[in-house]
Amino acid sequence: EEDDVAGLTADLRYCRRSPNYRNDEDYCDALRFRIGSYWLLHGPDVEGQKKGLKIIRDLAERGHPDGMVLYGMCLNEGRAGLDPNPQQAVVWFRLCSDMHFHPQAAYELGVALYTGEGAAEDEAAAARMFRRAADTGHPTAAYMLGDCLLDGVGVVRDRAEALEWLVTAAELGHRGARSRVLAVLERDDTKDYGQFTDASRQTLKESVPTTTVESKTAEERDQSEGRFQQREATFERRFTIGGGARNPVVLARRRTIIKESRDAKE
């Protein structure tokens, strides 16, 4: 609310005048970030948004971790009058992740590597970034890691670990993860899900591996053995038509998955 921003701005003026300003610099920067975020995301016009952008950019250039991530997101999306620049956004995400081990920066970097937008597509590196963020309790990263594990994107396909991460994401408040877990666990082999493997409509039947050590697929072995286990396997792509995110169909699908993962947060 604008009234809250007015109070934060008054606090910031006092913070600057405090004889302990150097000791309170982190607190003062936290105030700046909240003020800048308000104007950037809720400013009534472009001029207000540009005012917020300037505050966030100044914080980013001084190495403030949240400021670095938000400025990267502004570059990526073209906020506050900026021209979209995914490549420069990735520079900020990577720098913040390396400097501060920032979970949101790791997640955003993973998204870029997953979609090939702003960085060369690298499914294995994307999965590592999702895991890095997920290990800190980032719900959306946990969801994406589970999705990668379920379909073998950048990692060896492991349905058991995938479900563990999806359950973790659900426990962290991710609504999409809850429905995904239920759809996977409640799959009815007598039902026709069309081109998808289950009611979640996330995994295409074409993505189920066809070349394995045995004649059975990984899922068939899971069912016949009555349990989940780690196993040697080759990397799989979500779509057998190939090309990864360079294929426009794959890219469109991955953008949808990313959008769903962001929109389902509580």
GROMACS .gro file of C-alpha atoms in nm:
model
  266
    1GLU     CA    1   0.000   0.000   0.000
    2GLU     CA    2   0.114   0.356  -0.073
    3ASP     CA    3   0.073   0.453   0.293
    4ASP     CA    4   0.314   0.176   0.390
    5VAL     CA    5   0.566   0.304   0.134
    6ALA     CA    6   0.541   0.651   0.284
    7GLY     CA    7   0.626   0.504   0.624
    8LEU     CA    8   0.915   0.304   0.478
    9THR     CA    9   1.047   0.618   0.307
   10ALA     CA   10   1.040   0.805   0.639
   11ASP     CA   11   1.226   0.516   0.803
   12LEU     CA   12   1.485   0.528   0.526
   13ARG     CA   13   1.548   0.901   0.580
   14TYR     CA   14   1.607   0.831   0.950
   15CYS     CA   15   1.825   0.535   0.862
   16ARG     CA   16   2.051   0.753   0.647
   17ARG     CA   17   2.089   1.008   0.927
   18SER     CA   18   2.160   0.750   1.194
   19PRO     CA   19   2.509   0.772   1.349
   20ASN     CA   20   2.514   0.393   1.313
   21TYR     CA   21   2.438   0.411   0.939
   22ARG     CA   22   2.730   0.188   0.841
   23ASN     CA   23   2.618  -0.079   1.085
   24ASP     CA   24   2.259  -0.042   0.965
   25GLU     CA   25   2.343  -0.051   0.593
   26ASP     CA   26   2.182  -0.393   0.539
   27TYR     CA   27   1.864  -0.272   0.708
   28CYS     CA   28   1.867   0.046   0.501
   29ASP     CA   29   1.911  -0.155   0.180
   30ALA     CA   30   1.621  -0.379   0.281
   31LEU     CA   31   1.407  -0.065   0.311
   32ARG     CA   32   1.526   0.056  -0.030
   33PHE     CA   33   1.441  -0.281  -0.183
   34ARG     CA   34   1.087  -0.278  -0.044
   35ILE     CA   35   1.033   0.079  -0.163
   36GLY     CA   36   1.182   0.009  -0.507
   37SER     CA   37   0.980  -0.312  -0.544
   38TYR     CA   38   0.659  -0.128  -0.467
   39TRP     CA   39   0.715   0.141  -0.728
   40LEU     CA   40   0.844  -0.106  -0.984
   41LEU     CA   41   0.565  -0.362  -0.950
   42HIS     CA   42   0.275  -0.144  -0.838
   43GLY     CA   43   0.361   0.201  -0.965
   44PRO     CA   44   0.056   0.378  -1.112
   45ASP     CA   45   0.239   0.481  -1.430
   46VAL     CA   46   0.560   0.427  -1.625
   47GLU     CA   47   0.735   0.713  -1.445
   48GLY     CA   48   0.661   0.553  -1.109
   49GLN     CA   49   0.788   0.219  -1.238
   50LYS     CA   50   1.105   0.380  -1.368
   51LYS     CA   51   1.157   0.534  -1.024
   52GLY     CA   52   1.141   0.185  -0.875
   53LEU     CA   53   1.368   0.045  -1.144
   54LYS     CA   54   1.636   0.303  -1.064
   55ILE     CA   55   1.632   0.204  -0.696
   56ILE     CA   56   1.653  -0.167  -0.781
   57ARG     CA   57   1.928  -0.115  -1.039
   58ASP     CA   58   2.135   0.086  -0.790
   59LEU     CA   59   2.099  -0.194  -0.535
   60ALA     CA   60   2.193  -0.455  -0.795
   61GLU     CA   61   2.504  -0.267  -0.898
   62ARG     CA   62   2.611  -0.256  -0.531
   63GLY     CA   63   2.572  -0.633  -0.503
   64HIS     CA   64   2.242  -0.651  -0.310
   65PRO     CA   65   2.125  -1.010  -0.376
   66ASP     CA   66   1.750  -0.950  -0.400
   67GLY     CA   67   1.814  -0.639  -0.607
   68MET     CA   68   2.033  -0.837  -0.849
   69VAL     CA   69   1.761  -1.099  -0.903
   70LEU     CA   70   1.480  -0.848  -0.946
   71TYR     CA   71   1.685  -0.635  -1.185
   72GLY     CA   72   1.761  -0.949  -1.386
   73MET     CA   73   1.389  -1.027  -1.399
   74CYS     CA   74   1.318  -0.673  -1.519
   75LEU     CA   75   1.571  -0.719  -1.799
   76ASN     CA   76   1.429  -1.057  -1.887
   77GLU     CA   77   1.068  -0.935  -1.905
   78GLY     CA   78   1.127  -0.579  -2.028
   79ARG     CA   79   0.971  -0.403  -1.729
   80ALA     CA   80   0.952  -0.028  -1.669
   81GLY     CA   81   1.027   0.065  -2.026
   82LEU     CA   82   1.333  -0.160  -2.064
   83ASP     CA   83   1.380  -0.355  -2.384
   84PRO     CA   84   1.373  -0.728  -2.305
   85ASN     CA   85   1.730  -0.857  -2.278
   86PRO     CA   86   1.733  -1.223  -2.166
   87GLN     CA   87   2.107  -1.254  -2.225
   88GLN     CA   88   2.189  -0.971  -1.987
   89ALA     CA   89   1.933  -1.104  -1.740
   90VAL     CA   90   2.119  -1.437  -1.732
   91VAL     CA   91   2.442  -1.251  -1.652
   92TRP     CA   92   2.276  -1.110  -1.340
   93PHE     CA   93   2.116  -1.442  -1.241
   94ARG     CA   94   2.446  -1.625  -1.276
   95LEU     CA   95   2.641  -1.357  -1.091
   96CYS     CA   96   2.392  -1.351  -0.803
   97SER     CA   97   2.380  -1.730  -0.781
   98ASP     CA   98   2.760  -1.752  -0.771
   99MET     CA   99   2.807  -1.462  -0.527
  100HIS     CA  100   2.521  -1.523  -0.288
  101PHE     CA  101   2.395  -1.878  -0.353
  102HIS     CA  102   2.057  -1.707  -0.398
  103PRO     CA  103   1.774  -1.960  -0.452
  104GLN     CA  104   1.561  -1.738  -0.677
  105ALA     CA  105   1.866  -1.656  -0.889
  106ALA     CA  106   1.944  -2.027  -0.922
  107TYR     CA  107   1.583  -2.098  -1.020
  108GLU     CA  108   1.575  -1.818  -1.281
  109LEU     CA  109   1.906  -1.937  -1.424
  110GLY     CA  110   1.763  -2.289  -1.440
  111VAL     CA  111   1.462  -2.158  -1.633
  112ALA     CA  112   1.691  -1.989  -1.887
  113LEU     CA  113   1.894  -2.307  -1.935
  114TYR     CA  114   1.577  -2.519  -1.953
  115THR     CA  115   1.415  -2.305  -2.224
  116GLY     CA  116   1.731  -2.193  -2.403
  117GLU     CA  117   1.620  -1.831  -2.374
  118GLY     CA  118   1.904  -1.600  -2.274
  119ALA     CA  119   2.150  -1.888  -2.256
  120ALA     CA  120   2.238  -2.194  -2.457
  121GLU     CA  121   2.001  -2.478  -2.375
  122ASP     CA  122   2.160  -2.713  -2.122
  123GLU     CA  123   1.914  -2.954  -1.964
  124ALA     CA  124   2.167  -3.105  -1.723
  125ALA     CA  125   2.276  -2.761  -1.599
  126ALA     CA  126   1.910  -2.655  -1.567
  127ALA     CA  127   1.835  -2.956  -1.349
  128ARG     CA  128   2.140  -2.875  -1.131
  129MET     CA  129   2.017  -2.519  -1.081
  130PHE     CA  130   1.667  -2.639  -0.994
  131ARG     CA  131   1.821  -2.880  -0.743
  132ARG     CA  132   2.038  -2.607  -0.592
  133ALA     CA  133   1.734  -2.387  -0.532
  134ALA     CA  134   1.512  -2.679  -0.426
  135ASP     CA  135   1.764  -2.780  -0.160
  136THR     CA  136   1.700  -2.443   0.010
  137GLY     CA  137   1.323  -2.496   0.023
  138HIS     CA  138   1.224  -2.311  -0.295
  139PRO     CA  139   0.882  -2.460  -0.384
  140THR     CA  140   0.880  -2.379  -0.755
  141ALA     CA  141   1.231  -2.516  -0.801
  142ALA     CA  142   1.127  -2.832  -0.617
  143TYR     CA  143   0.835  -2.866  -0.857
  144MET     CA  144   1.057  -2.820  -1.161
  145LEU     CA  145   1.316  -3.066  -1.031
  146GLY     CA  146   1.039  -3.320  -0.978
  147ASP     CA  147   0.912  -3.257  -1.330
  148CYS     CA  148   1.261  -3.308  -1.476
  149LEU     CA  149   1.309  -3.630  -1.282
  150LEU     CA  150   0.969  -3.761  -1.382
  151ASP     CA  151   1.040  -3.711  -1.752
  152GLY     CA  152   1.418  -3.754  -1.759
  153VAL     CA  153   1.501  -3.401  -1.871
  154GLY     CA  154   1.868  -3.336  -1.794
  155VAL     CA  155   1.876  -3.617  -1.536
  156VAL     CA  156   1.829  -3.991  -1.527
  157ARG     CA  157   1.457  -4.059  -1.511
  158ASP     CA  158   1.365  -4.155  -1.153
  159ARG     CA  159   0.995  -4.171  -1.073
  160ALA     CA  160   1.052  -4.232  -0.702
  161GLU     CA  161   1.274  -3.928  -0.649
  162ALA     CA  162   1.046  -3.722  -0.873
  163LEU     CA  163   0.752  -3.796  -0.647
  164GLU     CA  164   0.961  -3.709  -0.340
  165TRP     CA  165   1.036  -3.365  -0.481
  166LEU     CA  166   0.679  -3.308  -0.597
  167VAL     CA  167   0.554  -3.400  -0.250
  168THR     CA  168   0.812  -3.160  -0.103
  169ALA     CA  169   0.689  -2.883  -0.334
  170ALA     CA  170   0.331  -2.956  -0.229
  171GLU     CA  171   0.425  -2.942   0.138
  172LEU     CA  172   0.587  -2.604   0.071
  173GLY     CA  173   0.254  -2.478  -0.063
  174HIS     CA  174   0.277  -2.541  -0.437
  175ARG     CA  175  -0.078  -2.619  -0.555
  176GLY     CA  176   0.031  -2.753  -0.893
  177ALA     CA  177   0.255  -3.009  -0.726
  178ARG     CA  178  -0.036  -3.142  -0.521
  179SER     CA  179  -0.249  -3.210  -0.828
  180ARG     CA  180   0.051  -3.354  -1.014
  181VAL     CA  181   0.126  -3.603  -0.736
  182LEU     CA  182  -0.237  -3.712  -0.717
  183ALA     CA  183  -0.258  -3.754  -1.093
  184VAL     CA  184   0.056  -3.968  -1.105
  185LEU     CA  185  -0.043  -4.185  -0.808
  186GLU     CA  186  -0.405  -4.226  -0.913
  187ARG     CA  187  -0.337  -4.315  -1.274
  188ASP     CA  188  -0.586  -4.569  -1.402
  189ASP     CA  189  -0.443  -4.795  -1.670
  190THR     CA  190  -0.794  -4.862  -1.800
  191LYS     CA  191  -0.849  -4.494  -1.885
  192ASP     CA  192  -0.747  -4.322  -2.205
  193TYR     CA  193  -0.557  -3.999  -2.132
  194GLY     CA  194  -0.504  -3.923  -2.499
  195GLN     CA  195  -0.150  -3.821  -2.581
  196PHE     CA  196  -0.061  -3.791  -2.211
  197THR     CA  197   0.039  -4.056  -1.956
  198ASP     CA  198  -0.196  -3.940  -1.679
  199ALA     CA  199  -0.461  -3.688  -1.580
  200SER     CA  200  -0.204  -3.417  -1.499
  201ARG     CA  201  -0.157  -3.370  -1.877
  202GLN     CA  202   0.211  -3.299  -1.820
  203THR     CA  203   0.396  -3.598  -1.962
  204LEU     CA  204   0.347  -3.708  -2.320
  205LYS     CA  205   0.328  -4.078  -2.395
  206GLU     CA  206   0.600  -4.020  -2.654
  207SER     CA  207   0.842  -3.926  -2.376
  208VAL     CA  208   0.822  -4.269  -2.211
  209PRO     CA  209   1.152  -4.444  -2.291
  210THR     CA  210   1.141  -4.709  -2.561
  211THR     CA  211   1.503  -4.822  -2.546
  212THR     CA  212   1.599  -4.991  -2.221
  213VAL     CA  213   1.822  -5.271  -2.105
  214GLU     CA  214   1.511  -5.491  -2.082
  215SER     CA  215   1.214  -5.497  -2.316
  216LYS     CA  216   0.998  -5.332  -2.049
  217THR     CA  217   0.981  -4.957  -1.997
  218ALA     CA  218   1.097  -4.808  -1.667
  219GLU     CA  219   0.735  -4.760  -1.556
  220GLU     CA  220   0.647  -5.121  -1.639
  221ARG     CA  221   0.943  -5.240  -1.434
  222ASP     CA  222   0.827  -5.019  -1.146
  223GLN     CA  223   0.484  -5.175  -1.157
  224SER     CA  224   0.603  -5.534  -1.193
  225GLU     CA  225   0.855  -5.497  -0.911
  226GLY     CA  226   0.598  -5.326  -0.688
  227ARG     CA  227   0.845  -5.062  -0.576
  228PHE     CA  228   1.060  -4.775  -0.703
  229GLN     CA  229   1.435  -4.800  -0.727
  230GLN     CA  230   1.739  -4.626  -0.870
  231ARG     CA  231   1.861  -4.776  -1.196
  232GLU     CA  232   2.107  -4.720  -1.475
  233ALA     CA  233   1.942  -4.543  -1.767
  234THR     CA  234   2.014  -4.305  -2.050
  235PHE     CA  235   1.907  -3.943  -2.054
  236GLU     CA  236   1.565  -3.901  -2.212
  237ARG     CA  237   1.398  -3.610  -2.381
  238ARG     CA  238   1.040  -3.513  -2.309
  239PHE     CA  239   0.960  -3.530  -2.681
  240THR     CA  240   1.083  -3.798  -2.918
  241ILE     CA  241   1.067  -3.550  -3.208
  242GLY     CA  242   1.400  -3.421  -3.076
  243GLY     CA  243   1.570  -3.084  -3.080
  244GLY     CA  244   1.508  -2.998  -2.715
  245ALA     CA  245   1.412  -2.636  -2.660
  246ARG     CA  246   1.533  -2.556  -3.012
  247ASN     CA  247   1.221  -2.732  -3.137
  248PRO     CA  248   0.933  -2.479  -3.127
  249VAL     CA  249   0.687  -2.742  -3.002
  250VAL     CA  250   0.919  -2.835  -2.716
  251LEU     CA  251   0.989  -2.469  -2.636
  252ALA     CA  252   0.618  -2.388  -2.624
  253ARG     CA  253   0.557  -2.684  -2.394
  254ARG     CA  254   0.842  -2.586  -2.162
  255ARG     CA  255   0.719  -2.227  -2.145
  256THR     CA  256   0.378  -2.363  -2.043
  257ILE     CA  257   0.534  -2.579  -1.771
  258ILE     CA  258   0.732  -2.282  -1.636
  259LYS     CA  259   0.421  -2.062  -1.638
  260GLU     CA  260   0.221  -2.330  -1.456
  261SER     CA  261   0.498  -2.373  -1.201
  262ARG     CA  262   0.504  -1.998  -1.127
  263ASP     CA  263   0.127  -1.948  -1.127
  264ALA     CA  264   0.061  -2.237  -0.887
  265LYS     CA  265   0.253  -2.085  -0.596
  266GLU     CA  266   0.045  -1.984  -0.294
   0.00000   0.00000   0.00000
